[in-house]
PDB file of C-alpha atoms in Angstrom:
ATOM      1  CA  MET A   1      22.194  27.267  20.838  1.00 47.00           C
ATOM      2  CA  VAL A   2      19.057  29.484  20.648  1.00 45.00           C
ATOM      3  CA  GLY A   3      20.417  30.839  17.251  1.00 44.00           C
ATOM      4  CA  VAL A   4      20.621  27.131  15.731  1.00 43.00           C
ATOM      5  CA  PHE A   5      17.100  26.290  17.112  1.00 43.00           C
ATOM      6  CA  ILE A   6      15.798  29.455  15.240  1.00 43.00           C
ATOM      7  CA  LEU A   7      17.528  28.836  11.980  1.00 41.00           C
ATOM      8  CA  PHE A   8      15.857  25.269  12.057  1.00 43.00           C
ATOM      9  CA  ILE A   9      12.355  26.720  12.593  1.00 44.00           C
ATOM     10  CA  PHE A  10      13.209  29.369  10.107  1.00 42.00           C
ATOM     11  CA  ASN A  11      13.965  26.733   7.404  1.00 43.00           C
ATOM     12  CA  GLY A  12      10.810  24.633   8.243  1.00 44.00           C
ATOM     13  CA  MET A  13      12.962  21.795   9.722  1.00 45.00           C
ATOM     14  CA  TYR A  14      13.736  20.464  12.952  1.00 45.00           C
ATOM     15  CA  PRO A  15      16.685  18.417  13.780  1.00 49.00           C
ATOM     16  CA  HIS A  16      15.901  14.606  13.268  1.00 58.00           C
ATOM     17  CA  ASN A  17      13.431  15.858  10.509  1.00 68.00           C
ATOM     18  CA  PRO A  18      14.550  14.893   7.094  1.00 79.00           C
ATOM     19  CA  PHE A  19      11.592  16.762   5.472  1.00 81.00           C
ATOM     20  CA  LYS A  20      10.750  20.432   4.647  1.00 84.00           C
ATOM     21  CA  VAL A  21       7.440  21.955   3.810  1.00 87.00           C
ATOM     22  CA  GLY A  22       6.578  21.363   0.403  1.00 86.00           C
ATOM     23  CA  ASP A  23       8.407  17.928  -0.231  1.00 86.00           C
ATOM     24  CA  ARG A  24       6.513  15.318  -1.962  1.00 87.00           C
ATOM     25  CA  VAL A  25       6.478  12.067  -0.200  1.00 84.00           C
ATOM     26  CA  THR A  26       5.029   8.590  -0.396  1.00 80.00           C
ATOM     27  CA  PHE A  27       3.963   6.230   2.240  1.00 76.00           C
ATOM     28  CA  LEU A  28       6.066   3.254   3.244  1.00 73.00           C
ATOM     29  CA  ASN A  29       3.228   0.930   4.414  1.00 71.00           C
ATOM     30  CA  GLU A  30       0.303   2.065   2.388  1.00 73.00           C
ATOM     31  CA  THR A  31      -0.455   3.339  -1.363  1.00 73.00           C
ATOM     32  CA  GLY A  32      -0.751   6.932  -2.318  1.00 76.00           C
ATOM     33  CA  GLU A  33       1.452  10.218  -1.919  1.00 81.00           C
ATOM     34  CA  GLY A  34       1.181  13.652  -0.533  1.00 85.00           C
ATOM     35  CA  VAL A  35       2.908  17.075   0.036  1.00 88.00           C
ATOM     36  CA  VAL A  36       4.253  17.946   3.383  1.00 88.00           C
ATOM     37  CA  THR A  37       2.417  21.077   4.602  1.00 88.00           C
ATOM     38  CA  TYR A  38       3.545  21.592   8.222  1.00 87.00           C
ATOM     39  CA  ILE A  39       6.336  20.466  10.448  1.00 86.00           C
ATOM     40  CA  ILE A  40       4.642  19.531  13.587  1.00 84.00           C
ATOM     41  CA  GLY A  41       8.003  18.814  15.493  1.00 80.00           C
ATOM     42  CA  PRO A  42      11.059  16.228  15.550  1.00 78.00           C
ATOM     43  CA  GLY A  43       9.799  12.946  13.761  1.00 81.00           C
ATOM     44  CA  MET A  44       6.084  14.411  12.871  1.00 86.00           C
ATOM     45  CA  VAL A  45       4.910  16.208   9.987  1.00 87.00           C
ATOM     46  CA  ARG A  46       1.311  16.954   8.382  1.00 89.00           C
ATOM     47  CA  VAL A  47       0.869  15.848   4.944  1.00 87.00           C
ATOM     48  CA  GLN A  48      -1.949  16.709   2.489  1.00 87.00           C
ATOM     49  CA  VAL A  49      -2.935  13.554   0.569  1.00 80.00           C
ATOM     50  CA  GLU A  50      -4.438  13.610  -2.899  1.00 71.00           C
ATOM     51  CA  GLU A  51      -8.230  14.028  -1.371  1.00 67.00           C
ATOM     52  CA  GLY A  52      -7.213  17.388   0.174  1.00 72.00           C
ATOM     53  CA  LEU A  53      -7.140  15.642   3.828  1.00 81.00           C
ATOM     54  CA  GLU A  54      -4.179  16.739   5.795  1.00 83.00           C
ATOM     55  CA  LEU A  55      -2.950  13.830   8.315  1.00 84.00           C
ATOM     56  CA  PRO A  56      -0.158  14.058  11.014  1.00 86.00           C
ATOM     57  CA  MET A  57       2.298  11.298   9.890  1.00 84.00           C
ATOM     58  CA  SER A  58       5.506  10.069  11.545  1.00 84.00           C
ATOM     59  CA  VAL A  59       8.797  10.555   9.478  1.00 82.00           C
ATOM     60  CA  GLY A  60       9.598   6.933   9.697  1.00 80.00           C
ATOM     61  CA  ASP A  61       6.412   6.231   7.350  1.00 80.00           C
ATOM     62  CA  LEU A  62       7.142   8.550   4.697  1.00 82.00           C
ATOM     63  CA  ILE A  63       9.857   8.266   1.773  1.00 80.00           C
ATOM     64  CA  LYS A  64      10.762  11.503   0.110  1.00 81.00           C
ATOM     65  CA  VAL A  65      10.009  11.513  -3.656  1.00 78.00           C
ATOM     66  CA  ARG A  66      13.293  12.412  -5.378  1.00 68.00           C
ATOM     67  CA  GLU A  67      12.303  14.897  -8.299  1.00 59.00           C
ATOM     68  CA  ASP A  68      15.971  14.519  -9.860  1.00 51.00           C
ATOM     69  CA  ILE A  69      15.240  10.600 -10.493  1.00 47.00           C
ATOM     70  CA  VAL A  70      11.996  11.632 -12.375  1.00 45.00           C
ATOM     71  CA  GLU A  71      13.432  14.330 -14.574  1.00 49.00           C
ATOM     72  CA  ASP A  72      16.487  12.010 -15.337  1.00 49.00           C
ATOM     73  CA  LEU A  73      14.091   9.077 -16.417  1.00 46.00           C
ATOM     74  CA  LEU A  74      12.219  11.785 -18.574  1.00 49.00           C
ATOM     75  CA  ASN A  75      15.346  12.872 -20.158  1.00 51.00           C
ATOM     76  CA  GLU A  76      16.658   9.346 -20.776  1.00 50.00           C
ATOM     77  CA  THR A  77      13.223   8.565 -22.557  1.00 48.00           C
ATOM     78  CA  ALA A  78      13.246  11.957 -24.675  1.00 50.00           C
ATOM     79  CA  SER A  79      17.036  10.918 -25.821  1.00 48.00           C
ATOM     80  CA  ILE A  80      16.101   7.689 -27.402  1.00 48.00           C
ATOM     81  CA  PRO A  81      15.777   8.311 -31.184  1.00 50.00           C
ATOM     82  CA  HIS A  82      12.071   7.329 -32.643  1.00 49.00           C
ATOM     83  CA  GLY A  83      11.643   3.862 -33.644  1.00 48.00           C
ATOM     84  CA  VAL A  84      15.000   2.674 -31.884  1.00 47.00           C
ATOM     85  CA  LYS A  85      14.247   0.042 -29.096  1.00 48.00           C
ATOM     86  CA  SER A  86      16.287   0.122 -26.045  1.00 49.00           C
ATOM     87  CA  GLU A  87      17.505  -3.036 -24.688  1.00 52.00           C
ATOM     88  CA  PRO A  88      15.287  -4.612 -22.119  1.00 54.00           C
ATOM     89  CA  GLU A  89      16.372  -4.381 -18.281  1.00 54.00           C
ATOM     90  CA  PRO A  90      17.289  -7.693 -16.674  1.00 57.00           C
ATOM     91  CA  LYS A  91      14.645  -9.002 -14.352  1.00 56.00           C
ATOM     92  CA  ARG A  92      15.125  -8.055 -10.873  1.00 55.00           C
ATOM     93  CA  VAL A  93      13.577  -8.717  -7.194  1.00 56.00           C
ATOM     94  CA  PRO A  94      11.504  -5.366  -6.567  1.00 52.00           C
ATOM     95  CA  THR A  95      12.849  -3.600  -3.435  1.00 54.00           C
ATOM     96  CA  ARG A  96      10.584  -3.396  -0.536  1.00 52.00           C
ATOM     97  CA  ARG A  97       9.423   0.079  -1.461  1.00 44.00           C
ATOM     98  CA  GLU A  98       8.582  -0.793  -4.816  1.00 45.00           C
ATOM     99  CA  ARG A  99       6.331  -3.860  -4.048  1.00 55.00           C
ATOM    100  CA  THR A 100       2.678  -3.432  -5.130  1.00 74.00           C
ATOM    101  CA  THR A 101      -0.354  -4.051  -3.138  1.00 79.00           C
ATOM    102  CA  TYR A 102      -2.921  -6.320  -5.094  1.00 90.00           C
ATOM    103  CA  GLU A 103      -6.693  -6.131  -3.981  1.00 92.00           C
ATOM    104  CA  ILE A 104      -9.671  -8.412  -4.183  1.00 92.00           C
ATOM    105  CA  ASP A 105     -13.227  -7.211  -3.519  1.00 93.00           C
ATOM    106  CA  LEU A 106     -15.299 -10.182  -2.039  1.00 94.00           C
ATOM    107  CA  HIS A 107     -18.678  -8.198  -1.851  1.00 92.00           C
ATOM    108  CA  LEU A 108     -21.034 -10.417  -3.604  1.00 90.00           C
ATOM    109  CA  GLU A 109     -22.052  -7.793  -6.112  1.00 89.00           C
ATOM    110  CA  GLU A 110     -18.494  -7.846  -7.392  1.00 89.00           C
ATOM    111  CA  LEU A 111     -18.529 -11.588  -7.850  1.00 89.00           C
ATOM    112  CA  VAL A 112     -21.742 -12.455  -9.383  1.00 89.00           C
ATOM    113  CA  ASP A 113     -24.647 -10.630 -11.554  1.00 89.00           C
ATOM    114  CA  SER A 114     -27.314 -11.866  -9.036  1.00 88.00           C
ATOM    115  CA  THR A 115     -27.700 -13.566  -5.878  1.00 86.00           C
ATOM    116  CA  ARG A 116     -31.141 -14.914  -6.547  1.00 90.00           C
ATOM    117  CA  GLY A 117     -31.466 -18.514  -5.879  1.00 89.00           C
ATOM    118  CA  LEU A 118     -28.319 -18.662  -3.563  1.00 88.00           C
ATOM    119  CA  GLN A 119     -28.425 -19.895  -0.034  1.00 91.00           C
ATOM    120  CA  PRO A 120     -26.375 -17.773   2.577  1.00 89.00           C
ATOM    121  CA  GLY A 121     -23.859 -20.912   2.804  1.00 91.00           C
ATOM    122  CA  GLU A 122     -23.595 -21.029  -0.869  1.00 93.00           C
ATOM    123  CA  MET A 123     -22.762 -17.398  -0.997  1.00 92.00           C
ATOM    124  CA  LEU A 124     -20.186 -17.970   1.602  1.00 93.00           C
ATOM    125  CA  GLU A 125     -18.751 -20.753  -0.248  1.00 94.00           C
ATOM    126  CA  LEU A 126     -18.614 -18.468  -3.366  1.00 94.00           C
ATOM    127  CA  GLN A 127     -16.725 -16.019  -1.753  1.00 95.00           C
ATOM    128  CA  LEU A 128     -14.136 -18.182  -0.002  1.00 95.00           C
ATOM    129  CA  GLU A 129     -13.464 -19.959  -3.163  1.00 95.00           C
ATOM    130  CA  ARG A 130     -12.658 -16.772  -4.958  1.00 95.00           C
ATOM    131  CA  PHE A 131     -10.536 -15.794  -2.168  1.00 95.00           C
ATOM    132  CA  ARG A 132      -8.406 -19.131  -2.251  1.00 95.00           C
ATOM    133  CA  GLU A 133      -7.971 -18.505  -6.185  1.00 95.00           C
ATOM    134  CA  PHE A 134      -6.880 -15.138  -5.451  1.00 94.00           C
ATOM    135  CA  LEU A 135      -4.489 -16.443  -2.749  1.00 93.00           C
ATOM    136  CA  ARG A 136      -3.037 -19.253  -5.077  1.00 93.00           C
ATOM    137  CA  GLU A 137      -2.632 -16.570  -7.887  1.00 93.00           C
ATOM    138  CA  ALA A 138      -0.734 -14.089  -5.246  1.00 91.00           C
ATOM    139  CA  MET A 139       1.570 -17.202  -4.531  1.00 90.00           C
ATOM    140  CA  ASP A 140       2.077 -18.088  -7.951  1.00 90.00           C
ATOM    141  CA  ASN A 141       3.175 -14.579  -8.731  1.00 90.00           C
ATOM    142  CA  ARG A 142       5.124 -14.103  -5.394  1.00 89.00           C
ATOM    143  CA  TRP A 143       3.132 -11.122  -4.503  1.00 90.00           C
ATOM    144  CA  ASN A 144       4.269  -9.755  -1.032  1.00 90.00           C
ATOM    145  CA  LYS A 145       1.143  -7.980  -0.016  1.00 92.00           C
ATOM    146  CA  ILE A 146      -2.567  -8.424  -0.633  1.00 93.00           C
ATOM    147  CA  VAL A 147      -5.409  -6.499   0.711  1.00 94.00           C
ATOM    148  CA  VAL A 148      -8.712  -8.712   1.089  1.00 95.00           C
ATOM    149  CA  ILE A 149     -11.912  -6.475   0.857  1.00 93.00           C
ATOM    150  CA  HIS A 150     -14.646  -8.608   2.871  1.00 92.00           C
ATOM    151  CA  GLY A 151     -16.764  -6.030   4.497  1.00 90.00           C
ATOM    152  CA  VAL A 152     -18.007  -5.585   7.893  1.00 87.00           C
ATOM    153  CA  GLY A 153     -21.252  -7.356   8.078  1.00 84.00           C
ATOM    154  CA  GLU A 154     -21.687 -10.108  11.012  1.00 86.00           C
ATOM    155  CA  GLY A 155     -18.064 -10.904  10.246  1.00 88.00           C
ATOM    156  CA  VAL A 156     -18.596 -14.322   9.213  1.00 93.00           C
ATOM    157  CA  LEU A 157     -16.599 -13.932   6.063  1.00 94.00           C
ATOM    158  CA  ARG A 158     -13.666 -12.155   7.739  1.00 94.00           C
ATOM    159  CA  SER A 159     -13.236 -14.991  10.411  1.00 94.00           C
ATOM    160  CA  ASN A 160     -13.426 -17.756   7.805  1.00 95.00           C
ATOM    161  CA  ILE A 161     -10.842 -15.692   5.895  1.00 95.00           C
ATOM    162  CA  HIS A 162      -8.630 -15.507   9.166  1.00 95.00           C
ATOM    163  CA  ALA A 163      -9.018 -19.218   9.746  1.00 95.00           C
ATOM    164  CA  ILE A 164      -7.610 -19.954   6.178  1.00 93.00           C
ATOM    165  CA  LEU A 165      -4.742 -17.543   6.899  1.00 95.00           C
ATOM    166  CA  ASP A 166      -3.951 -19.148  10.414  1.00 94.00           C
ATOM    167  CA  GLU A 167      -3.019 -22.400   8.793  1.00 93.00           C
ATOM    168  CA  MET A 168      -0.495 -20.676   6.680  1.00 91.00           C
ATOM    169  CA  PRO A 169       2.860 -20.283   8.623  1.00 89.00           C
ATOM    170  CA  HIS A 170       4.369 -18.332   5.910  1.00 91.00           C
ATOM    171  CA  VAL A 171       1.575 -15.702   5.981  1.00 92.00           C
ATOM    172  CA  SER A 172       0.702 -12.840   8.412  1.00 93.00           C
ATOM    173  CA  TYR A 173      -2.220 -10.441   8.361  1.00 93.00           C
ATOM    174  CA  HIS A 174      -3.788  -7.546  10.253  1.00 94.00           C
ATOM    175  CA  ASP A 175      -6.617  -4.940   9.695  1.00 92.00           C
ATOM    176  CA  ALA A 176      -5.976  -2.788   6.486  1.00 91.00           C
ATOM    177  CA  SER A 177      -5.672   0.887   6.524  1.00 88.00           C
ATOM    178  CA  TYR A 178      -8.778   2.257   8.173  1.00 87.00           C
ATOM    179  CA  ARG A 179      -8.430   5.741   6.148  1.00 86.00           C
ATOM    180  CA  LYS A 180      -8.730   3.704   2.795  1.00 87.00           C
ATOM    181  CA  TYR A 181     -10.832   0.657   3.538  1.00 85.00           C
ATOM    182  CA  GLY A 182     -12.752   1.535   6.717  1.00 87.00           C
ATOM    183  CA  ARG A 183     -13.150  -1.551   8.861  1.00 88.00           C
ATOM    184  CA  GLY A 184     -13.985  -3.973   6.128  1.00 91.00           C
ATOM    185  CA  ALA A 185     -10.378  -5.097   4.652  1.00 94.00           C
ATOM    186  CA  THR A 186      -7.636  -7.379   5.989  1.00 94.00           C
ATOM    187  CA  GLU A 187      -3.988  -6.670   4.583  1.00 93.00           C
ATOM    188  CA  VAL A 188      -2.031  -9.917   4.108  1.00 94.00           C
ATOM    189  CA  MET A 189       1.719 -10.337   3.919  1.00 92.00           C
ATOM    190  CA  ILE A 190       3.448 -13.181   2.383  1.00 90.00           C
ATOM    191  CA  ARG A 191       7.171 -14.359   3.262  1.00 90.00           C
ATOM    192  CA  TYR A 192       8.915 -16.557   0.541  1.00 86.00           C
ATOM    193  CA  LYS A 193      11.954 -18.568   0.990  1.00 80.00           C
TER     194      LYS A 193
END
């Protein structure tokens, strides 16, 4: 038994840990990817993200990037003769892992050129109207996940956005990734029948 344990450590793996040092991974519930740099133990690894920061991550939150799929796609593209169009793939519903997160930044400087002459209530209503438009766009396009960047401030915009979302039974929300957005964003999940 000791020999088996030593073998796993030597290979950079633990039992119940599907990753090894050097594996490229993507995040299941967040955007981005990284490289496994250290096996912490069963179920835990350290991942270096694009910014050079190393983060401890649960293996349940990671998906291994299969290099062979990338190579196969590159080879298929290279084998199509120049000028020949391949048949378009039939439309399909994306899997959970393929779904994209769409973002909207509701900071006033992102919405208007100048706030001169606008009262605080008018500014808030402008932000809420832009949020409602974005939410309608998300539902029209059947987006499953959106991130609303509302900032921290006094929390008035955030509480108004949450009040709108509370009225929608097919929507759930929570604070967005602190690493990516700080404390000023809400992630919204939309379910469709």
